PDB file of C-alpha atoms in Angstrom:
ATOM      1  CA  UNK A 185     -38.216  -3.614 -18.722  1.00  0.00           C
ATOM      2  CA  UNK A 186     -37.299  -7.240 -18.496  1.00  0.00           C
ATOM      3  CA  UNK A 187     -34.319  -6.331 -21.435  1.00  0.00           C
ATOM      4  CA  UNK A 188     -33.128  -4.180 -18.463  1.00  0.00           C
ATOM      5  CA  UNK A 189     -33.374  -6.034 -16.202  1.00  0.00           C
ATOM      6  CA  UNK A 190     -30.951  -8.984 -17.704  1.00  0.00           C
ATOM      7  CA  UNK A 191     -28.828  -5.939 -18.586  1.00  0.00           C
ATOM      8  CA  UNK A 192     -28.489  -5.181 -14.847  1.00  0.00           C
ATOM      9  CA  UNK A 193     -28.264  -8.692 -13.761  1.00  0.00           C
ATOM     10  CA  UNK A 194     -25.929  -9.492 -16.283  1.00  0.00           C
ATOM     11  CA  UNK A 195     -23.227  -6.288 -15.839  1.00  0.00           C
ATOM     12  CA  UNK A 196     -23.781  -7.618 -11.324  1.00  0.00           C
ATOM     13  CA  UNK A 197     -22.455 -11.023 -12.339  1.00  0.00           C
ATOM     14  CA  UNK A 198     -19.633  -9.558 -14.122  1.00  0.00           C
ATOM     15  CA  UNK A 199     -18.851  -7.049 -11.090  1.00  0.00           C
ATOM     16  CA  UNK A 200     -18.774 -10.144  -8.937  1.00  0.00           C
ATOM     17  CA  UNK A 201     -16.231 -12.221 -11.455  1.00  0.00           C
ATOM     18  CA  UNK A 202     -13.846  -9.034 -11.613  1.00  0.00           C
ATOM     19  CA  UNK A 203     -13.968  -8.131  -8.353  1.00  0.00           C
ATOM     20  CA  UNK A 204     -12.869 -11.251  -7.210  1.00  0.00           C
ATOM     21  CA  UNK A 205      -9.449 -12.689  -6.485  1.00  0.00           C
ATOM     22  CA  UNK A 206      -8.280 -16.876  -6.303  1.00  0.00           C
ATOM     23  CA  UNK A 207      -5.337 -16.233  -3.709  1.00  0.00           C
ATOM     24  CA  UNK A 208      -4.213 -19.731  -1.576  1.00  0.00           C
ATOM     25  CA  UNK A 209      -3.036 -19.665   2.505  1.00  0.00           C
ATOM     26  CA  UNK A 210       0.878 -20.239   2.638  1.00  0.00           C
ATOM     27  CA  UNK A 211       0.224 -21.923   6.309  1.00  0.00           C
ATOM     28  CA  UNK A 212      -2.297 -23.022   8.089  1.00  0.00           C
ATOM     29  CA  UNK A 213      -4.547 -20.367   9.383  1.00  0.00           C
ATOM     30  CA  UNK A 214      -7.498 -19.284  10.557  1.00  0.00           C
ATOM     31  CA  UNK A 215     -10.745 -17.643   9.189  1.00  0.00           C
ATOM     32  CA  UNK A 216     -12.605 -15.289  11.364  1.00  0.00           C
ATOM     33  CA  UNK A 217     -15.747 -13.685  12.091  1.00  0.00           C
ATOM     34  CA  UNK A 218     -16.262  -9.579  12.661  1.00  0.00           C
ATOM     35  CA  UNK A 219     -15.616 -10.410  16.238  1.00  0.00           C
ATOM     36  CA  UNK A 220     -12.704 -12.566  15.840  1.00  0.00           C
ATOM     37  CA  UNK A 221     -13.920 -15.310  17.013  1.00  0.00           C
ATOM     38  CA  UNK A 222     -12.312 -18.208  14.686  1.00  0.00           C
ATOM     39  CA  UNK A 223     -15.090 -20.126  12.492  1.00  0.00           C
ATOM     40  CA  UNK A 224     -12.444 -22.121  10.834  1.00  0.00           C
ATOM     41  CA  UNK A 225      -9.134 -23.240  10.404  1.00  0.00           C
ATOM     42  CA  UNK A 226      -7.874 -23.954   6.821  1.00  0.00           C
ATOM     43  CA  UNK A 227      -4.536 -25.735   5.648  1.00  0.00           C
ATOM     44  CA  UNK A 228      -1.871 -24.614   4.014  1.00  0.00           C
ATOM     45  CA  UNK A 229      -2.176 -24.223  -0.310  1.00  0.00           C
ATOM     46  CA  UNK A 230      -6.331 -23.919   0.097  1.00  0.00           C
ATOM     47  CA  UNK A 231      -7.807 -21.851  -2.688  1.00  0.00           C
ATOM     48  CA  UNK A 232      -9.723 -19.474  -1.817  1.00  0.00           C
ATOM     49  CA  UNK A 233     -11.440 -15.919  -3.059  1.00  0.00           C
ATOM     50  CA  UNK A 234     -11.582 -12.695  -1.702  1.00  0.00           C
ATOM     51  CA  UNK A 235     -12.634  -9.497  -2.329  1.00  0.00           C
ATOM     52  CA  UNK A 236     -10.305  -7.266  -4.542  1.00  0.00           C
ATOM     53  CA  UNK A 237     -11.145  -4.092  -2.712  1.00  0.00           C
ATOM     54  CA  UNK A 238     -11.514  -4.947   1.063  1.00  0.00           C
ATOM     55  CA  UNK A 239      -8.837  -4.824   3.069  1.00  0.00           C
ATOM     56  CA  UNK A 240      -8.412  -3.247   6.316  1.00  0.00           C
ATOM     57  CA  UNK A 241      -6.403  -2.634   9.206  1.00  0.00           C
ATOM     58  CA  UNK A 242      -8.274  -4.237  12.112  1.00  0.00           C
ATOM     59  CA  UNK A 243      -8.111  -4.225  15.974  1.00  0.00           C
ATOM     60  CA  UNK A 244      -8.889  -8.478  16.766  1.00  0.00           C
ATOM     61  CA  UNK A 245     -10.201  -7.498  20.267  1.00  0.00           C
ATOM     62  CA  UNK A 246      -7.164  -7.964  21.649  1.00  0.00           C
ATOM     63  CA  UNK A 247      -5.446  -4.472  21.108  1.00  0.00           C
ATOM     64  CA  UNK A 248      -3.242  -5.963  18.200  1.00  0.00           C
ATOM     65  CA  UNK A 249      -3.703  -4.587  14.665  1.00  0.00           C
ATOM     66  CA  UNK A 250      -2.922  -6.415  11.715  1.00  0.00           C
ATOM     67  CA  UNK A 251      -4.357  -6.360   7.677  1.00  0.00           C
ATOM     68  CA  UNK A 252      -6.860  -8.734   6.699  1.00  0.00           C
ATOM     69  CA  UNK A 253      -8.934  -9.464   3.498  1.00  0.00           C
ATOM     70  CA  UNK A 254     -12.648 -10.110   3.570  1.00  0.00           C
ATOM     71  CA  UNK A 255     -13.445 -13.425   1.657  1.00  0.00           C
ATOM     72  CA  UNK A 256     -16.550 -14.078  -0.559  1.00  0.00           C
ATOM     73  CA  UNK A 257     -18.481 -17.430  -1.929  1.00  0.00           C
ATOM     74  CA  UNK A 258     -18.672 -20.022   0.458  1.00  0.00           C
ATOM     75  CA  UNK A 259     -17.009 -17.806   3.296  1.00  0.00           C
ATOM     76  CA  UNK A 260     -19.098 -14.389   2.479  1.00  0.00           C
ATOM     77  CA  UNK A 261     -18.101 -11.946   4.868  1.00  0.00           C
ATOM     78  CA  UNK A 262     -15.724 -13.359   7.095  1.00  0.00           C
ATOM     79  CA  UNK A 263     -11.788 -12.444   7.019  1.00  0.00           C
ATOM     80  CA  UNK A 264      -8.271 -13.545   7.028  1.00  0.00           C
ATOM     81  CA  UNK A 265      -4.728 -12.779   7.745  1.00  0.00           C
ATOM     82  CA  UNK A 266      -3.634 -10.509   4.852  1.00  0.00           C
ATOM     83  CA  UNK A 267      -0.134 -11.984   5.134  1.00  0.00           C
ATOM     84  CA  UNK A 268      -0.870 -16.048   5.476  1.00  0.00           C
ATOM     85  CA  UNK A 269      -1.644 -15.375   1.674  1.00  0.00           C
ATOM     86  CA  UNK A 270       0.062 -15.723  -1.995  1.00  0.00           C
ATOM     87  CA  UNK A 271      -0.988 -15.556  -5.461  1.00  0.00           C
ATOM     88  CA  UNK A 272      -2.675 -18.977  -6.408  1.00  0.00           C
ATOM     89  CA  UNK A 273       0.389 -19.500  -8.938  1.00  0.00           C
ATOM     90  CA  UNK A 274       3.728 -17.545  -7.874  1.00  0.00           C
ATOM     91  CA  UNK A 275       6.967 -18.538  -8.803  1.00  0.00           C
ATOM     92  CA  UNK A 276       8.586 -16.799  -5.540  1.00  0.00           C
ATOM     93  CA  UNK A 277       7.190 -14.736  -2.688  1.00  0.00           C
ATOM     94  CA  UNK A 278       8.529 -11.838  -1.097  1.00  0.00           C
ATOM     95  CA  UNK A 279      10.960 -12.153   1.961  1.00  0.00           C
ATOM     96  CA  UNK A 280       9.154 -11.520   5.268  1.00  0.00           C
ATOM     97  CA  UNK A 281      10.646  -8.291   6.350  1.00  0.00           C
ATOM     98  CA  UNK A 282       9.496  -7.143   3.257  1.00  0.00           C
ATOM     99  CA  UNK A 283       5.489  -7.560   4.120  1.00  0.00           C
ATOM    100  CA  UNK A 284       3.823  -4.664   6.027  1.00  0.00           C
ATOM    101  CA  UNK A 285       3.909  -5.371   9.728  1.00  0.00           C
ATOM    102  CA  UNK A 286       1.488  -3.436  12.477  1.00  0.00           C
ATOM    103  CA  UNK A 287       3.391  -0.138  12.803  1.00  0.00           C
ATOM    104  CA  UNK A 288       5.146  -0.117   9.720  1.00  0.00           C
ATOM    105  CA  UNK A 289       4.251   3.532   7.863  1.00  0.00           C
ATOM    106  CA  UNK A 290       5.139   4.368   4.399  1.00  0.00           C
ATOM    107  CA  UNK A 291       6.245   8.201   3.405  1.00  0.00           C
ATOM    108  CA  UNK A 292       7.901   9.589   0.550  1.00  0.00           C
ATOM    109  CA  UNK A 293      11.369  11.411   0.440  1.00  0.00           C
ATOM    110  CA  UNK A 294      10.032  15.071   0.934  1.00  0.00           C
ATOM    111  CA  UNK A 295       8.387  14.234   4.005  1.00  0.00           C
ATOM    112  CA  UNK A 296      11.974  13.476   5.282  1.00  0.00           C
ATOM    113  CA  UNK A 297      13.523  15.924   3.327  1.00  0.00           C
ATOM    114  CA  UNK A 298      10.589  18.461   5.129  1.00  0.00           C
ATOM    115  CA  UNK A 299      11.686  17.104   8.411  1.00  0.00           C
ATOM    116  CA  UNK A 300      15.785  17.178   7.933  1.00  0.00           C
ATOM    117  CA  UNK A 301      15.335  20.780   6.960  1.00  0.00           C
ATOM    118  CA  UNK A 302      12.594  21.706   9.232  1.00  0.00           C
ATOM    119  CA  UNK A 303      10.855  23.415   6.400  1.00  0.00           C
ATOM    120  CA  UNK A 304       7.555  22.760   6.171  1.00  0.00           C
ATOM    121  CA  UNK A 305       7.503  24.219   2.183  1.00  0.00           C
ATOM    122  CA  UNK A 306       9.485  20.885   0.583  1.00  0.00           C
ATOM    123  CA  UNK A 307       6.141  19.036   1.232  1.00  0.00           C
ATOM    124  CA  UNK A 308       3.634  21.616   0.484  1.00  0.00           C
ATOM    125  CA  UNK A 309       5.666  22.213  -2.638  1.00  0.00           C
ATOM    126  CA  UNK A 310       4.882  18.933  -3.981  1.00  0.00           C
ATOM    127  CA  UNK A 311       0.905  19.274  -3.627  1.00  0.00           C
ATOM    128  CA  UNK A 312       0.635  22.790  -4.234  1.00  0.00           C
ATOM    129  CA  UNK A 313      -1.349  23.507  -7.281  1.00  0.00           C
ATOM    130  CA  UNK A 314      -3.544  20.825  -6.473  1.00  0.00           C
ATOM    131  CA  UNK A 315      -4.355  22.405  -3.014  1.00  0.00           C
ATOM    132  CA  UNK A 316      -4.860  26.031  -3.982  1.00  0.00           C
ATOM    133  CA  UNK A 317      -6.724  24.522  -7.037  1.00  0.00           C
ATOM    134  CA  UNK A 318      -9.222  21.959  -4.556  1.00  0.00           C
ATOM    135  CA  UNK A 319      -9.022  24.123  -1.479  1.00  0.00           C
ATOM    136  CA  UNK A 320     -12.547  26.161  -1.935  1.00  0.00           C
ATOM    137  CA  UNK A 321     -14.802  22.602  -2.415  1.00  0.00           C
ATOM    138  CA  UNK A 322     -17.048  21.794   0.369  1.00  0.00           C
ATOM    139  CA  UNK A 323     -15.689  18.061   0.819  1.00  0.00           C
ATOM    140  CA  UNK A 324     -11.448  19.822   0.529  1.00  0.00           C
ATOM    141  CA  UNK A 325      -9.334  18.509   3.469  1.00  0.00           C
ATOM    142  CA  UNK A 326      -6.850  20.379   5.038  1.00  0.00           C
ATOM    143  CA  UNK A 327      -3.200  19.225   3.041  1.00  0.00           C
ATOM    144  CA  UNK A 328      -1.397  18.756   6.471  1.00  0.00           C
ATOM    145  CA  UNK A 329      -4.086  16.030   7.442  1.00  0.00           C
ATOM    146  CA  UNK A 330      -4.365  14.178   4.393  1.00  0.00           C
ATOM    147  CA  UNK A 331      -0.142  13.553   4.378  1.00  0.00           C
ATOM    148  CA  UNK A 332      -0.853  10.880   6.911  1.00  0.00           C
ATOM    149  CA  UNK A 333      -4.795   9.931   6.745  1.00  0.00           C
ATOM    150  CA  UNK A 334      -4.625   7.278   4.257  1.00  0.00           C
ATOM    151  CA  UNK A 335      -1.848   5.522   6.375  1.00  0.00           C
ATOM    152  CA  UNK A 336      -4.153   2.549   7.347  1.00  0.00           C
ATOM    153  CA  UNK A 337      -4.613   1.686   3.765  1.00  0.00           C
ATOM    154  CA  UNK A 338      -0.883   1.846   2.854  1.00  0.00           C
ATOM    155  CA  UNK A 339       0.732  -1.941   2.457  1.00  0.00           C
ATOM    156  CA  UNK A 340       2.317  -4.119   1.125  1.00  0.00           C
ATOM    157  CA  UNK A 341       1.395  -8.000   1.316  1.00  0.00           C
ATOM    158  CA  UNK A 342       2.374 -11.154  -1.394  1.00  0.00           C
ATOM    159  CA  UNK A 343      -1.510 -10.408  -2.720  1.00  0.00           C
ATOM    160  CA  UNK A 344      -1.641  -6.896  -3.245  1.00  0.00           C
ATOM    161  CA  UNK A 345       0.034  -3.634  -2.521  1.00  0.00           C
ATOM    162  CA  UNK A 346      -1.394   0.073  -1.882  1.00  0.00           C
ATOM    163  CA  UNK A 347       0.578   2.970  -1.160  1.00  0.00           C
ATOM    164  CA  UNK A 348      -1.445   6.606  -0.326  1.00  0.00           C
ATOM    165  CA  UNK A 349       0.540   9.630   0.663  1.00  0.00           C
ATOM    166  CA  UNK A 350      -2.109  12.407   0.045  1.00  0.00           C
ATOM    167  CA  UNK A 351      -2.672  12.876  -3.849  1.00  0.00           C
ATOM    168  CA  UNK A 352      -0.089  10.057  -4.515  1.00  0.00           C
ATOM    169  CA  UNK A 353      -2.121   6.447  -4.818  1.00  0.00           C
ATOM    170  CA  UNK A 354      -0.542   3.103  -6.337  1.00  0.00           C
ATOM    171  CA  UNK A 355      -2.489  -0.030  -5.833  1.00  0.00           C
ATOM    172  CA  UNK A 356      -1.770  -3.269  -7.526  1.00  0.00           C
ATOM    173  CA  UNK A 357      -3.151  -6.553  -7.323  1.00  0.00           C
ATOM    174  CA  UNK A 358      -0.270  -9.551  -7.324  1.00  0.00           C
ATOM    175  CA  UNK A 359      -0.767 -12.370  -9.507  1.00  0.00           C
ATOM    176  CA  UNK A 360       3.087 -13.279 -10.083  1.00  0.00           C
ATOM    177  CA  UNK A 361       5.738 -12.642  -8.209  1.00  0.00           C
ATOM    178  CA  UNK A 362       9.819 -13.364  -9.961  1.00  0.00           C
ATOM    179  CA  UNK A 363      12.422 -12.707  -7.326  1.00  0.00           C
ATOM    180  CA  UNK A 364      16.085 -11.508  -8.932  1.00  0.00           C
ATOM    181  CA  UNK A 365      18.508 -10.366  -6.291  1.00  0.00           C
ATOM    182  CA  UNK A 366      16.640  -7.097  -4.537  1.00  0.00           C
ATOM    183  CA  UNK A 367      14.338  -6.852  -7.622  1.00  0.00           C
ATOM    184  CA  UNK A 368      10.990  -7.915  -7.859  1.00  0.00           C
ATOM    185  CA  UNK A 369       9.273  -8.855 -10.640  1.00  0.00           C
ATOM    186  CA  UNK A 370       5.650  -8.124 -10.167  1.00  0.00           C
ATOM    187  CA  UNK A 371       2.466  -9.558 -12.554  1.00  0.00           C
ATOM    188  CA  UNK A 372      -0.035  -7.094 -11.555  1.00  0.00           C
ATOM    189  CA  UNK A 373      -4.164  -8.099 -12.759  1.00  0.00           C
ATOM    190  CA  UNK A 374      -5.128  -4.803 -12.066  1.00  0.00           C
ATOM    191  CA  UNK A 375      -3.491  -1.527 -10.837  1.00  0.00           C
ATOM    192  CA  UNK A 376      -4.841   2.250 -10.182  1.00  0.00           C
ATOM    193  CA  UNK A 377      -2.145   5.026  -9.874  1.00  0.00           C
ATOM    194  CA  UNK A 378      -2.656   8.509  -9.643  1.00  0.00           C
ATOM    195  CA  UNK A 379       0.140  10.997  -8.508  1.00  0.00           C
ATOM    196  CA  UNK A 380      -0.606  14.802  -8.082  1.00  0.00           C
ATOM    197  CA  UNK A 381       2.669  15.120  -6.812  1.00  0.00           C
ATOM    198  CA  UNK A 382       4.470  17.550  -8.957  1.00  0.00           C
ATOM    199  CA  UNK A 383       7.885  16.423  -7.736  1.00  0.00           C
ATOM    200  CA  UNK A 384       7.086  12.768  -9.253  1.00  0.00           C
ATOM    201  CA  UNK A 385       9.533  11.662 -11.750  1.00  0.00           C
ATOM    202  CA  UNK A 386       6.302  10.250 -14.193  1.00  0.00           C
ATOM    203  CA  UNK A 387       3.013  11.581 -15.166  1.00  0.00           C
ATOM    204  CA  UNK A 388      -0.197   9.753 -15.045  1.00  0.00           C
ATOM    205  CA  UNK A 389      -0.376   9.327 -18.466  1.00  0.00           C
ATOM    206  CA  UNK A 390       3.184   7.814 -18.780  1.00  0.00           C
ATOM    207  CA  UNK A 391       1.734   4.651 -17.161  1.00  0.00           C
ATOM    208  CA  UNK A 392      -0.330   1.502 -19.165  1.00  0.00           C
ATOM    209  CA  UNK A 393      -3.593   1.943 -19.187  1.00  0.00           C
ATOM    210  CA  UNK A 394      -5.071   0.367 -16.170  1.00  0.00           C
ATOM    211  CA  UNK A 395      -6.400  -3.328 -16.831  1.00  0.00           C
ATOM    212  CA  UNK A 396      -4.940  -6.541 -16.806  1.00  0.00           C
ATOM    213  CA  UNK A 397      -1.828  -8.119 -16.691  1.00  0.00           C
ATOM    214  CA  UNK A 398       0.933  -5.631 -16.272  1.00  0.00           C
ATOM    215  CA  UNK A 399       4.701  -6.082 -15.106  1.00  0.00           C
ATOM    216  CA  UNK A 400       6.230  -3.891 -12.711  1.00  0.00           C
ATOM    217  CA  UNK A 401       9.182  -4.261 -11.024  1.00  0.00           C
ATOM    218  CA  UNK A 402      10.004  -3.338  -7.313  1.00  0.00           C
ATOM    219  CA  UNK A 403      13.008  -2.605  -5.883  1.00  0.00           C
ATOM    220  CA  UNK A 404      13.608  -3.036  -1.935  1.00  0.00           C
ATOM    221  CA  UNK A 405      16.702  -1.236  -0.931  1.00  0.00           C
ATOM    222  CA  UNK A 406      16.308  -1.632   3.033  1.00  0.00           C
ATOM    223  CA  UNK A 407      13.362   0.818   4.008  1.00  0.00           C
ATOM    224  CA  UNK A 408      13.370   1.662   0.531  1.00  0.00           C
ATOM    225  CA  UNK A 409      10.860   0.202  -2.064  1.00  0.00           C
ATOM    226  CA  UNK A 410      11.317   1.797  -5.254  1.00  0.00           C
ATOM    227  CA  UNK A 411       8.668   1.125  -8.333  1.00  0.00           C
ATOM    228  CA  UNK A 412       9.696   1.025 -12.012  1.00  0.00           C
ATOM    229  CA  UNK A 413       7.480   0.611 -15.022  1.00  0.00           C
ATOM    230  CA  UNK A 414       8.110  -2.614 -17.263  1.00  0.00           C
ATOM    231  CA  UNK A 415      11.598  -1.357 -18.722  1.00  0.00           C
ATOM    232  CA  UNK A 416      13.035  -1.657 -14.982  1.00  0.00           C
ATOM    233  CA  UNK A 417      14.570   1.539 -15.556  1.00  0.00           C
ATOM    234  CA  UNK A 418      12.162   4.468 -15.326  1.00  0.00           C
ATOM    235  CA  UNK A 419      10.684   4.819 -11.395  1.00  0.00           C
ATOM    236  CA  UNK A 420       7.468   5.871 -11.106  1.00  0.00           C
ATOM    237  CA  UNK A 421       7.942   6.159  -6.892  1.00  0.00           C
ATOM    238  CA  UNK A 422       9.547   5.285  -3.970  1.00  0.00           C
ATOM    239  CA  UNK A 423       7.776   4.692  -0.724  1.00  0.00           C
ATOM    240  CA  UNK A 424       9.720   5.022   2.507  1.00  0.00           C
ATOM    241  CA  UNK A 425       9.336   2.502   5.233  1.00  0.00           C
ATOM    242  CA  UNK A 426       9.233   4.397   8.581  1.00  0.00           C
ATOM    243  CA  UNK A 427       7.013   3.779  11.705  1.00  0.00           C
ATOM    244  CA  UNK A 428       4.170   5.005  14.249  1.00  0.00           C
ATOM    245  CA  UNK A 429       6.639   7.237  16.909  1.00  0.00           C
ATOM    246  CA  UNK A 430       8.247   9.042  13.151  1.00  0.00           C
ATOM    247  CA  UNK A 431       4.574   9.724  12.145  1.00  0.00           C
ATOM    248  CA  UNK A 432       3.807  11.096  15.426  1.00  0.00           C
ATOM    249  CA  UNK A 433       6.630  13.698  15.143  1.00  0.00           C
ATOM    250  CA  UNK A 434       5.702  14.686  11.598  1.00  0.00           C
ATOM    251  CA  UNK A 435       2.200  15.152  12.276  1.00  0.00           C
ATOM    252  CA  UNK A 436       3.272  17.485  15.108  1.00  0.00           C
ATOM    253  CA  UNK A 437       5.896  19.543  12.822  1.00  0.00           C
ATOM    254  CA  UNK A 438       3.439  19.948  10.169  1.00  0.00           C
ATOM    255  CA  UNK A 439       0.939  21.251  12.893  1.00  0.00           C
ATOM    256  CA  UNK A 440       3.330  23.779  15.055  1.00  0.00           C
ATOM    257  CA  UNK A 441       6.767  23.284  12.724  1.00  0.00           C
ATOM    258  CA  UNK A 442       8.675  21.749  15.797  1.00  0.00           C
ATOM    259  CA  UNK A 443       9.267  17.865  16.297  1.00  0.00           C
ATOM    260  CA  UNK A 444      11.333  15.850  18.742  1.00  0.00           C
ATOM    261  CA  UNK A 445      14.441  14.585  16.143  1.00  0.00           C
ATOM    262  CA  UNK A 446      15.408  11.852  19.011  1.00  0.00           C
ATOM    263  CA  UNK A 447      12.477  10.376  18.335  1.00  0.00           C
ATOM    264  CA  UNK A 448      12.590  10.214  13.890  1.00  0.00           C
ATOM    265  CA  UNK A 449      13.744   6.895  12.899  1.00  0.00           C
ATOM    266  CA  UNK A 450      15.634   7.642   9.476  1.00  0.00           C
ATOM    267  CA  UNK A 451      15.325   5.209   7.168  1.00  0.00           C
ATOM    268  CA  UNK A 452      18.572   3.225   6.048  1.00  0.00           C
ATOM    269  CA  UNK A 453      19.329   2.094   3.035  1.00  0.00           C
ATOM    270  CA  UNK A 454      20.823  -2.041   2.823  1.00  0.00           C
ATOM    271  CA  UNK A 455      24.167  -1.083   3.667  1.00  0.00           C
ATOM    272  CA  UNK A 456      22.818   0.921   6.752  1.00  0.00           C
ATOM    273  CA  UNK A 457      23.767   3.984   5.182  1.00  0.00           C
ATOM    274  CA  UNK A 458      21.323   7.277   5.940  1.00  0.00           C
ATOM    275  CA  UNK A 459      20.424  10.108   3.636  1.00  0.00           C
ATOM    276  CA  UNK A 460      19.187  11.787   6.612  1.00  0.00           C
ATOM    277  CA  UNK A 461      21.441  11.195   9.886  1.00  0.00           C
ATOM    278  CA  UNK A 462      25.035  10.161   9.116  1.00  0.00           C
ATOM    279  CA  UNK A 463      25.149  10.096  13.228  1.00  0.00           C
ATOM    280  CA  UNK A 464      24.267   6.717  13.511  1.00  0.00           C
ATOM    281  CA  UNK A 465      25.073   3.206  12.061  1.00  0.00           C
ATOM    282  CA  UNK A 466      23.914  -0.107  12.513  1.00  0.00           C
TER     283      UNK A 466
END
């Protein structure tokens, strides 16, 4: 019994070291409580640990949403500004419009594709075996929900990224980031990626296996964020930056198969070029 016991103490402790990540504030900000009421203010380049696995997309009271990471140790429990943090050793960070902003939403090019064409089919093609496959289990949601539920845990910060369109989930955590023009070099500790999509360019099994200390590279063509494996040549996905009103009208044409197109914001591309609406130009 007491061999057991040490087991299970010993395999908690190790939980706790690996589920933790050393991450420093890149200004001076503040650390709050589940009310948001500010316990603390730290300075800029503090160390600090937080969980691996909690963030969230909170409300501070004050009708204004933003992500924030739970911290552990000496501040169990209470939380911080996702984006007043970097790796605790980064050669570069990423440029500001680049981090996930309240509003921002993340789809992938047959949801626009879907929308352009008004044809509902593009994105239902992509999940389809997977739906007709999970659609009789008691927990199966309906496919037209679940292309927008997991938008509240879909980001990208200088810590950690996680994208979710339905059966389509990449989540990294940043160690190291190496800026090169529009390219990022990414060290990841840890990553999960699974993709049911069957339009995706990769398989699952085409990927490292998940652990420590993998390179990825991102590519941020204007809305576009594009992810390649460590070759920088094959993509595994590209996640398209879009916002609340463009969610709105796609959760409505996947519902009745009519939207409002004055109110789609296509993305653009750098050069403020459209795949979508050559009408307009920046």
């Amino acid at each position: 019994m007491k061999k057991n016991l040490c087991i299970l103490y010993v395999s908690f402790i190790l939980l706790e070291c690996f589920s933790q990540q050393i991450v420093k504030t890149s200004k001076n900000t503040n650390i709050y409580d589940h009310s948001f009421s500010i316990i603390e203010t730290i300075e800029k380049n503090k160390k600090i640990q937080i969980s691996r696995y909690l963030f969230e997309y909170l409300n501070n009271g004050k009708n204004e949403y933003d992500y924030y990471a739970e911290l552990i140790n000496k501040y169990e429990g209470l939380k911080i500004r996702a984006n007043d943090l970097i790796p605790e050793i980064t050669d570069d960070i990423f440029d500001a419009d680049i981090l996930t902003k309240p509003g921002n939403v993340y789809f992938i090019d047959d949801y626009f594709q879907g929308l352009k064409k008004r044809n509902i089919n593009i994105i239902y093609d992509c999940y389809s075996t997977t739906v007709e496959k999970e659609k009789n289990d008691d927990d199966y949601r309906d496919w037209k929900e679940c292309c927008t539920f997991y938008q509240n845990n879909t980001y990208i910060t200088n810590i950690q990224f996680s994208f979710n369109n339905y059966f389509t989930i990449f989540d990294g955590e940043i160690t190291n980031i190496q800026k090169d023009n529009d390219t990022y070099k990414l060290i990841v500790g840890h990553y999960y990626y699974s993709d049911h999509n069957q339009k995706a360019g990769i398989r699952n099994n085409e990927l490292p296996n998940e652990g420590e200390n993998f390179i990825f590279y991102l590519k941020v063509d204007g809305d576009y964020f594009s992810f390649y494996l460590p070759d920088n040549k094959t993509l595994i996905q590209t996640f398209i930056r879009t916002d609340e009103q463009t969610k709105r009208e796609f959760e409505k044409f996947l519902k009745t198969g009519k939207y409002d197109e004055s109110k789609i914001t296509w993305p653009r591309h750098a050069d403020s070029s459209c795949d979508y609406d050559s009408s307009k130009k920046y």
